[in-house]
PDB file of C-alpha atoms in Angstrom:
ATOM      1  CA  UNK A   1      46.094 115.347  89.140  1.00 59.00           C
ATOM      2  CA  UNK A   2      47.311 113.482  86.067  1.00 56.00           C
ATOM      3  CA  UNK A   3      49.153 114.388  82.903  1.00 52.00           C
ATOM      4  CA  UNK A   4      45.947 115.528  81.161  1.00 53.00           C
ATOM      5  CA  UNK A   5      44.189 117.215  84.084  1.00 75.00           C
ATOM      6  CA  UNK A   6      44.703 120.707  85.491  1.00 88.00           C
ATOM      7  CA  UNK A   7      44.311 121.098  89.272  1.00 95.00           C
ATOM      8  CA  UNK A   8      41.127 122.771  90.444  1.00 95.00           C
ATOM      9  CA  UNK A   9      39.400 123.787  93.669  1.00 97.00           C
ATOM     10  CA  UNK A  10      39.141 120.170  94.870  1.00 98.00           C
ATOM     11  CA  UNK A  11      42.877 119.538  94.411  1.00 98.00           C
ATOM     12  CA  UNK A  12      45.639 120.122  96.925  1.00 98.00           C
ATOM     13  CA  UNK A  13      49.406 119.745  96.588  1.00 98.00           C
ATOM     14  CA  UNK A  14      51.100 118.238  99.655  1.00 98.00           C
ATOM     15  CA  UNK A  15      54.811 119.120  99.783  1.00 98.00           C
ATOM     16  CA  UNK A  16      56.538 116.740 102.195  1.00 98.00           C
ATOM     17  CA  UNK A  17      59.574 117.640 104.329  1.00 98.00           C
ATOM     18  CA  UNK A  18      61.703 119.647 101.885  1.00 98.00           C
ATOM     19  CA  UNK A  19      64.047 120.718 104.672  1.00 98.00           C
ATOM     20  CA  UNK A  20      67.752 121.466 104.914  1.00 98.00           C
ATOM     21  CA  UNK A  21      68.632 118.320 106.846  1.00 98.00           C
ATOM     22  CA  UNK A  22      67.183 116.157 104.060  1.00 98.00           C
ATOM     23  CA  UNK A  23      69.211 117.914 101.354  1.00 98.00           C
ATOM     24  CA  UNK A  24      72.932 117.573 100.523  1.00 97.00           C
ATOM     25  CA  UNK A  25      75.018 118.809 103.429  1.00 98.00           C
ATOM     26  CA  UNK A  26      72.252 118.033 105.921  1.00 98.00           C
ATOM     27  CA  UNK A  27      72.252 115.547 108.769  1.00 98.00           C
ATOM     28  CA  UNK A  28      70.093 113.000 106.940  1.00 97.00           C
ATOM     29  CA  UNK A  29      70.660 113.971 103.335  1.00 97.00           C
ATOM     30  CA  UNK A  30      68.583 112.293 100.650  1.00 97.00           C
ATOM     31  CA  UNK A  31      70.797 111.837  97.563  1.00 96.00           C
ATOM     32  CA  UNK A  32      70.155 114.727  95.152  1.00 97.00           C
ATOM     33  CA  UNK A  33      67.311 115.942  97.358  1.00 98.00           C
ATOM     34  CA  UNK A  34      67.994 119.556  96.416  1.00 98.00           C
ATOM     35  CA  UNK A  35      67.377 118.814  92.731  1.00 98.00           C
ATOM     36  CA  UNK A  36      63.623 118.607  93.262  1.00 98.00           C
ATOM     37  CA  UNK A  37      63.288 122.168  94.591  1.00 98.00           C
ATOM     38  CA  UNK A  38      62.851 123.898  91.196  1.00 97.00           C
ATOM     39  CA  UNK A  39      60.584 121.058  90.070  1.00 97.00           C
ATOM     40  CA  UNK A  40      58.363 121.538  93.133  1.00 98.00           C
ATOM     41  CA  UNK A  41      58.261 125.287  92.548  1.00 98.00           C
ATOM     42  CA  UNK A  42      57.096 124.673  88.992  1.00 97.00           C
ATOM     43  CA  UNK A  43      54.532 122.109  90.110  1.00 97.00           C
ATOM     44  CA  UNK A  44      53.200 124.360  92.880  1.00 97.00           C
ATOM     45  CA  UNK A  45      52.451 127.146  90.396  1.00 96.00           C
ATOM     46  CA  UNK A  46      49.792 124.833  88.913  1.00 96.00           C
ATOM     47  CA  UNK A  47      47.928 124.436  92.223  1.00 97.00           C
ATOM     48  CA  UNK A  48      45.592 126.960  93.840  1.00 96.00           C
ATOM     49  CA  UNK A  49      45.986 125.141  97.180  1.00 98.00           C
ATOM     50  CA  UNK A  50      49.227 123.911  98.784  1.00 98.00           C
ATOM     51  CA  UNK A  51      49.969 122.316 102.165  1.00 98.00           C
ATOM     52  CA  UNK A  52      53.480 121.600 103.457  1.00 98.00           C
ATOM     53  CA  UNK A  53      54.788 119.266 106.143  1.00 98.00           C
ATOM     54  CA  UNK A  54      57.775 119.885 108.400  1.00 98.00           C
ATOM     55  CA  UNK A  55      59.647 117.259 110.386  1.00 98.00           C
ATOM     56  CA  UNK A  56      59.967 118.835 113.841  1.00 98.00           C
ATOM     57  CA  UNK A  57      61.752 116.679 116.412  1.00 98.00           C
ATOM     58  CA  UNK A  58      62.649 117.561 120.002  1.00 97.00           C
ATOM     59  CA  UNK A  59      66.213 116.885 121.081  1.00 96.00           C
ATOM     60  CA  UNK A  60      66.882 113.252 122.082  1.00 95.00           C
ATOM     61  CA  UNK A  61      63.881 112.065 120.124  1.00 97.00           C
ATOM     62  CA  UNK A  62      63.296 108.327 120.432  1.00 95.00           C
ATOM     63  CA  UNK A  63      64.006 107.777 116.743  1.00 96.00           C
ATOM     64  CA  UNK A  64      67.517 109.217 117.056  1.00 97.00           C
ATOM     65  CA  UNK A  65      70.354 106.712 117.325  1.00 96.00           C
ATOM     66  CA  UNK A  66      71.968 109.080 119.840  1.00 96.00           C
ATOM     67  CA  UNK A  67      69.112 108.324 122.272  1.00 95.00           C
ATOM     68  CA  UNK A  68      70.003 104.605 122.309  1.00 95.00           C
ATOM     69  CA  UNK A  69      73.296 103.596 123.958  1.00 91.00           C
ATOM     70  CA  UNK A  70      75.408 101.206 121.889  1.00 92.00           C
ATOM     71  CA  UNK A  71      73.244 101.679 118.790  1.00 96.00           C
ATOM     72  CA  UNK A  72      74.213 103.151 115.439  1.00 96.00           C
ATOM     73  CA  UNK A  73      72.276 105.154 112.873  1.00 95.00           C
ATOM     74  CA  UNK A  74      70.249 103.036 110.425  1.00 94.00           C
ATOM     75  CA  UNK A  75      70.009 100.085 112.804  1.00 95.00           C
ATOM     76  CA  UNK A  76      66.504  98.859 113.644  1.00 94.00           C
ATOM     77  CA  UNK A  77      65.066  98.392 117.123  1.00 95.00           C
ATOM     78  CA  UNK A  78      61.727  97.053 118.273  1.00 94.00           C
ATOM     79  CA  UNK A  79      59.419  99.444 120.115  1.00 93.00           C
ATOM     80  CA  UNK A  80      55.803  99.011 121.173  1.00 93.00           C
ATOM     81  CA  UNK A  81      54.502 100.160 117.796  1.00 93.00           C
ATOM     82  CA  UNK A  82      56.833  97.897 115.806  1.00 93.00           C
ATOM     83  CA  UNK A  83      60.191  98.215 114.090  1.00 93.00           C
ATOM     84  CA  UNK A  84      61.870 101.602 114.381  1.00 94.00           C
ATOM     85  CA  UNK A  85      64.784 102.643 112.199  1.00 94.00           C
ATOM     86  CA  UNK A  86      67.273 104.729 114.161  1.00 96.00           C
ATOM     87  CA  UNK A  87      68.257 107.932 112.393  1.00 96.00           C
ATOM     88  CA  UNK A  88      71.002 110.499 112.836  1.00 97.00           C
ATOM     89  CA  UNK A  89      69.782 113.513 114.798  1.00 97.00           C
ATOM     90  CA  UNK A  90      67.886 115.616 112.268  1.00 98.00           C
ATOM     91  CA  UNK A  91      65.270 118.359 111.913  1.00 98.00           C
ATOM     92  CA  UNK A  92      65.611 119.365 115.554  1.00 98.00           C
ATOM     93  CA  UNK A  93      63.122 122.051 116.513  1.00 98.00           C
ATOM     94  CA  UNK A  94      64.404 125.567 115.923  1.00 98.00           C
ATOM     95  CA  UNK A  95      67.592 124.554 114.109  1.00 98.00           C
ATOM     96  CA  UNK A  96      68.709 125.509 110.623  1.00 98.00           C
ATOM     97  CA  UNK A  97      68.479 121.867 109.640  1.00 98.00           C
ATOM     98  CA  UNK A  98      64.749 121.870 110.372  1.00 98.00           C
ATOM     99  CA  UNK A  99      64.134 124.939 108.208  1.00 98.00           C
ATOM    100  CA  UNK A 100      62.661 124.616 104.738  1.00 98.00           C
ATOM    101  CA  UNK A 101      65.098 124.632 101.824  1.00 98.00           C
ATOM    102  CA  UNK A 102      65.749 128.309 101.004  1.00 98.00           C
ATOM    103  CA  UNK A 103      65.107 127.722  97.317  1.00 98.00           C
ATOM    104  CA  UNK A 104      61.432 126.862  97.831  1.00 98.00           C
ATOM    105  CA  UNK A 105      59.217 129.561  96.358  1.00 98.00           C
ATOM    106  CA  UNK A 106      55.614 128.708  97.259  1.00 98.00           C
ATOM    107  CA  UNK A 107      54.032 131.852  98.731  1.00 97.00           C
ATOM    108  CA  UNK A 108      50.501 130.457  98.460  1.00 97.00           C
ATOM    109  CA  UNK A 109      51.030 127.748 101.120  1.00 98.00           C
ATOM    110  CA  UNK A 110      47.883 127.644 103.257  1.00 98.00           C
ATOM    111  CA  UNK A 111      48.941 125.266 106.035  1.00 98.00           C
ATOM    112  CA  UNK A 112      52.161 123.858 107.505  1.00 98.00           C
ATOM    113  CA  UNK A 113      51.753 120.564 109.362  1.00 98.00           C
ATOM    114  CA  UNK A 114      54.529 119.783 111.840  1.00 97.00           C
ATOM    115  CA  UNK A 115      55.115 116.138 112.678  1.00 97.00           C
ATOM    116  CA  UNK A 116      57.490 114.060 114.780  1.00 96.00           C
ATOM    117  CA  UNK A 117      57.204 116.428 117.738  1.00 97.00           C
ATOM    118  CA  UNK A 118      56.068 113.745 120.194  1.00 96.00           C
ATOM    119  CA  UNK A 119      59.291 112.592 121.925  1.00 96.00           C
ATOM    120  CA  UNK A 120      58.366 108.917 122.131  1.00 94.00           C
ATOM    121  CA  UNK A 121      57.033 108.175 118.653  1.00 96.00           C
ATOM    122  CA  UNK A 122      58.271 108.772 115.134  1.00 96.00           C
ATOM    123  CA  UNK A 123      56.063 110.173 112.405  1.00 95.00           C
ATOM    124  CA  UNK A 124      56.697 109.483 108.728  1.00 96.00           C
ATOM    125  CA  UNK A 125      53.166 110.135 107.483  1.00 98.00           C
ATOM    126  CA  UNK A 126      51.527 113.534 107.282  1.00 98.00           C
ATOM    127  CA  UNK A 127      48.300 111.844 108.395  1.00 98.00           C
ATOM    128  CA  UNK A 128      49.203 109.401 111.212  1.00 97.00           C
ATOM    129  CA  UNK A 129      51.990 108.801 113.668  1.00 95.00           C
ATOM    130  CA  UNK A 130      54.033 105.618 113.310  1.00 95.00           C
ATOM    131  CA  UNK A 131      51.774 103.781 115.722  1.00 93.00           C
ATOM    132  CA  UNK A 132      49.330 103.963 112.771  1.00 93.00           C
ATOM    133  CA  UNK A 133      46.604 105.101 115.187  1.00 93.00           C
ATOM    134  CA  UNK A 134      47.330 108.654 116.309  1.00 94.00           C
ATOM    135  CA  UNK A 135      46.053 111.172 113.722  1.00 95.00           C
ATOM    136  CA  UNK A 136      47.764 114.454 112.899  1.00 96.00           C
ATOM    137  CA  UNK A 137      44.429 116.082 112.022  1.00 97.00           C
ATOM    138  CA  UNK A 138      45.359 116.640 108.376  1.00 98.00           C
ATOM    139  CA  UNK A 139      42.686 114.307 106.986  1.00 98.00           C
ATOM    140  CA  UNK A 140      39.979 116.182 108.876  1.00 98.00           C
ATOM    141  CA  UNK A 141      41.325 119.521 107.660  1.00 98.00           C
ATOM    142  CA  UNK A 142      41.322 118.381 104.030  1.00 98.00           C
ATOM    143  CA  UNK A 143      37.800 116.988 104.318  1.00 98.00           C
ATOM    144  CA  UNK A 144      36.495 120.188 105.912  1.00 98.00           C
ATOM    145  CA  UNK A 145      38.071 122.153 103.072  1.00 98.00           C
ATOM    146  CA  UNK A 146      36.259 119.739 100.694  1.00 98.00           C
ATOM    147  CA  UNK A 147      39.384 118.586  98.897  1.00 98.00           C
ATOM    148  CA  UNK A 148      39.014 115.338  96.961  1.00 98.00           C
ATOM    149  CA  UNK A 149      42.396 114.841  95.299  1.00 98.00           C
ATOM    150  CA  UNK A 150      45.871 114.979  96.866  1.00 98.00           C
ATOM    151  CA  UNK A 151      49.098 115.188  94.867  1.00 98.00           C
ATOM    152  CA  UNK A 152      52.279 114.535  96.840  1.00 98.00           C
ATOM    153  CA  UNK A 153      55.915 115.454  96.282  1.00 98.00           C
ATOM    154  CA  UNK A 154      59.027 115.887  98.426  1.00 98.00           C
ATOM    155  CA  UNK A 155      61.370 113.874 100.628  1.00 98.00           C
ATOM    156  CA  UNK A 156      61.872 111.068 101.044  1.00 97.00           C
ATOM    157  CA  UNK A 157      59.928 109.160  98.419  1.00 98.00           C
ATOM    158  CA  UNK A 158      60.275 105.804 100.176  1.00 97.00           C
ATOM    159  CA  UNK A 159      59.479 107.024 103.690  1.00 96.00           C
ATOM    160  CA  UNK A 160      57.477 110.178 104.418  1.00 98.00           C
ATOM    161  CA  UNK A 161      56.032 110.591 100.918  1.00 98.00           C
ATOM    162  CA  UNK A 162      55.166 106.892 100.720  1.00 98.00           C
ATOM    163  CA  UNK A 163      53.464 106.655 104.115  1.00 97.00           C
ATOM    164  CA  UNK A 164      51.611 109.921 103.494  1.00 98.00           C
ATOM    165  CA  UNK A 165      50.365 108.669 100.126  1.00 98.00           C
ATOM    166  CA  UNK A 166      49.145 105.373 101.572  1.00 98.00           C
ATOM    167  CA  UNK A 167      47.358 107.128 104.429  1.00 98.00           C
ATOM    168  CA  UNK A 168      45.773 109.692 102.099  1.00 98.00           C
ATOM    169  CA  UNK A 169      44.478 106.838  99.957  1.00 98.00           C
ATOM    170  CA  UNK A 170      43.114 104.999 103.005  1.00 97.00           C
ATOM    171  CA  UNK A 171      41.442 108.239 104.131  1.00 97.00           C
ATOM    172  CA  UNK A 172      39.443 108.239 100.899  1.00 98.00           C
ATOM    173  CA  UNK A 173      41.290 110.771  98.773  1.00 98.00           C
ATOM    174  CA  UNK A 174      42.287 110.231  95.156  1.00 98.00           C
ATOM    175  CA  UNK A 175      46.087 110.230  95.354  1.00 98.00           C
ATOM    176  CA  UNK A 176      48.865 110.993  92.891  1.00 98.00           C
ATOM    177  CA  UNK A 177      52.594 111.005  93.621  1.00 98.00           C
ATOM    178  CA  UNK A 178      54.683 113.273  91.382  1.00 98.00           C
ATOM    179  CA  UNK A 179      57.779 111.078  91.068  1.00 98.00           C
ATOM    180  CA  UNK A 180      59.840 113.717  89.258  1.00 97.00           C
ATOM    181  CA  UNK A 181      59.419 115.974  92.297  1.00 98.00           C
ATOM    182  CA  UNK A 182      60.599 113.324  94.805  1.00 98.00           C
ATOM    183  CA  UNK A 183      63.842 111.644  95.778  1.00 98.00           C
ATOM    184  CA  UNK A 184      64.323 108.536  97.917  1.00 97.00           C
ATOM    185  CA  UNK A 185      66.784 107.263 100.498  1.00 94.00           C
ATOM    186  CA  UNK A 186      66.571 103.691  99.114  1.00 93.00           C
ATOM    187  CA  UNK A 187      67.682 101.954 102.302  1.00 89.00           C
ATOM    188  CA  UNK A 188      68.039  98.234 101.514  1.00 91.00           C
ATOM    189  CA  UNK A 189      65.690  98.444  98.540  1.00 95.00           C
ATOM    190  CA  UNK A 190      63.072 100.588 100.269  1.00 95.00           C
ATOM    191  CA  UNK A 191      62.360 102.703  97.194  1.00 96.00           C
ATOM    192  CA  UNK A 192      61.420  99.763  94.975  1.00 97.00           C
ATOM    193  CA  UNK A 193      59.188  98.342  97.696  1.00 97.00           C
ATOM    194  CA  UNK A 194      57.471 101.690  98.193  1.00 97.00           C
ATOM    195  CA  UNK A 195      56.773 102.152  94.490  1.00 98.00           C
ATOM    196  CA  UNK A 196      55.385  98.621  94.213  1.00 98.00           C
ATOM    197  CA  UNK A 197      53.148  99.112  97.251  1.00 98.00           C
ATOM    198  CA  UNK A 198      51.774 102.381  95.907  1.00 98.00           C
ATOM    199  CA  UNK A 199      50.994 100.832  92.537  1.00 98.00           C
ATOM    200  CA  UNK A 200      49.282  97.905  94.246  1.00 98.00           C
ATOM    201  CA  UNK A 201      47.175 100.319  96.311  1.00 98.00           C
ATOM    202  CA  UNK A 202      45.981 102.075  93.173  1.00 97.00           C
ATOM    203  CA  UNK A 203      47.917 105.291  93.734  1.00 98.00           C
ATOM    204  CA  UNK A 204      48.774 107.132  90.507  1.00 98.00           C
ATOM    205  CA  UNK A 205      52.487 107.649  89.900  1.00 98.00           C
ATOM    206  CA  UNK A 206      53.157 110.681  87.715  1.00 96.00           C
ATOM    207  CA  UNK A 207      56.600 110.129  86.232  1.00 93.00           C
ATOM    208  CA  UNK A 208      56.976 113.546  84.608  1.00 88.00           C
ATOM    209  CA  UNK A 209      55.334 116.887  85.227  1.00 81.00           C
ATOM    210  CA  UNK A 210      53.716 118.705  82.291  1.00 72.00           C
ATOM    211  CA  UNK A 211      55.111 122.087  81.393  1.00 63.00           C
TER     212      UNK A 211
END
């Protein structure tokens, strides 16, 4: 999708992790994360096909700082798949924090992809776990449905949206990120780095949403 193109049968909107814990008052709140909810609702009305992702961690997940004695949230540790940022406990399976923001109004959602449910590995991307090898199955689903273009929005721009966009691009889809319908954490400049990497990869960044 771009500013002059209406979504069609080969387009899908991927709404990433718009959950209570990532919104103000949540355990891992993205600044102003709730502000994108009406924007996403408006964007979703343009798409005949919508997929959503849901962060879905078991208790004492390896990415939680609480699972590492003498470590604090937002510190980094080395694990077998590389650097792992330690997060506050968030989006724990079955909790209110893991639920979608109540203001979302997207009744036409066709698939919800849960990620981060493996206790020993984090999962930012909707397409691959953080080991960058283990697939979620989403790419295969989109191919079987014959989608060609993926537009992403949601939380957080510089983590789950970013990694999902890069992986969608590498999987062969034409990718657009709707910046107006995203917010970032911006941990030590992570948002600027993510935007630069997406531009370098050839991913389209849609700054404003028509209509």
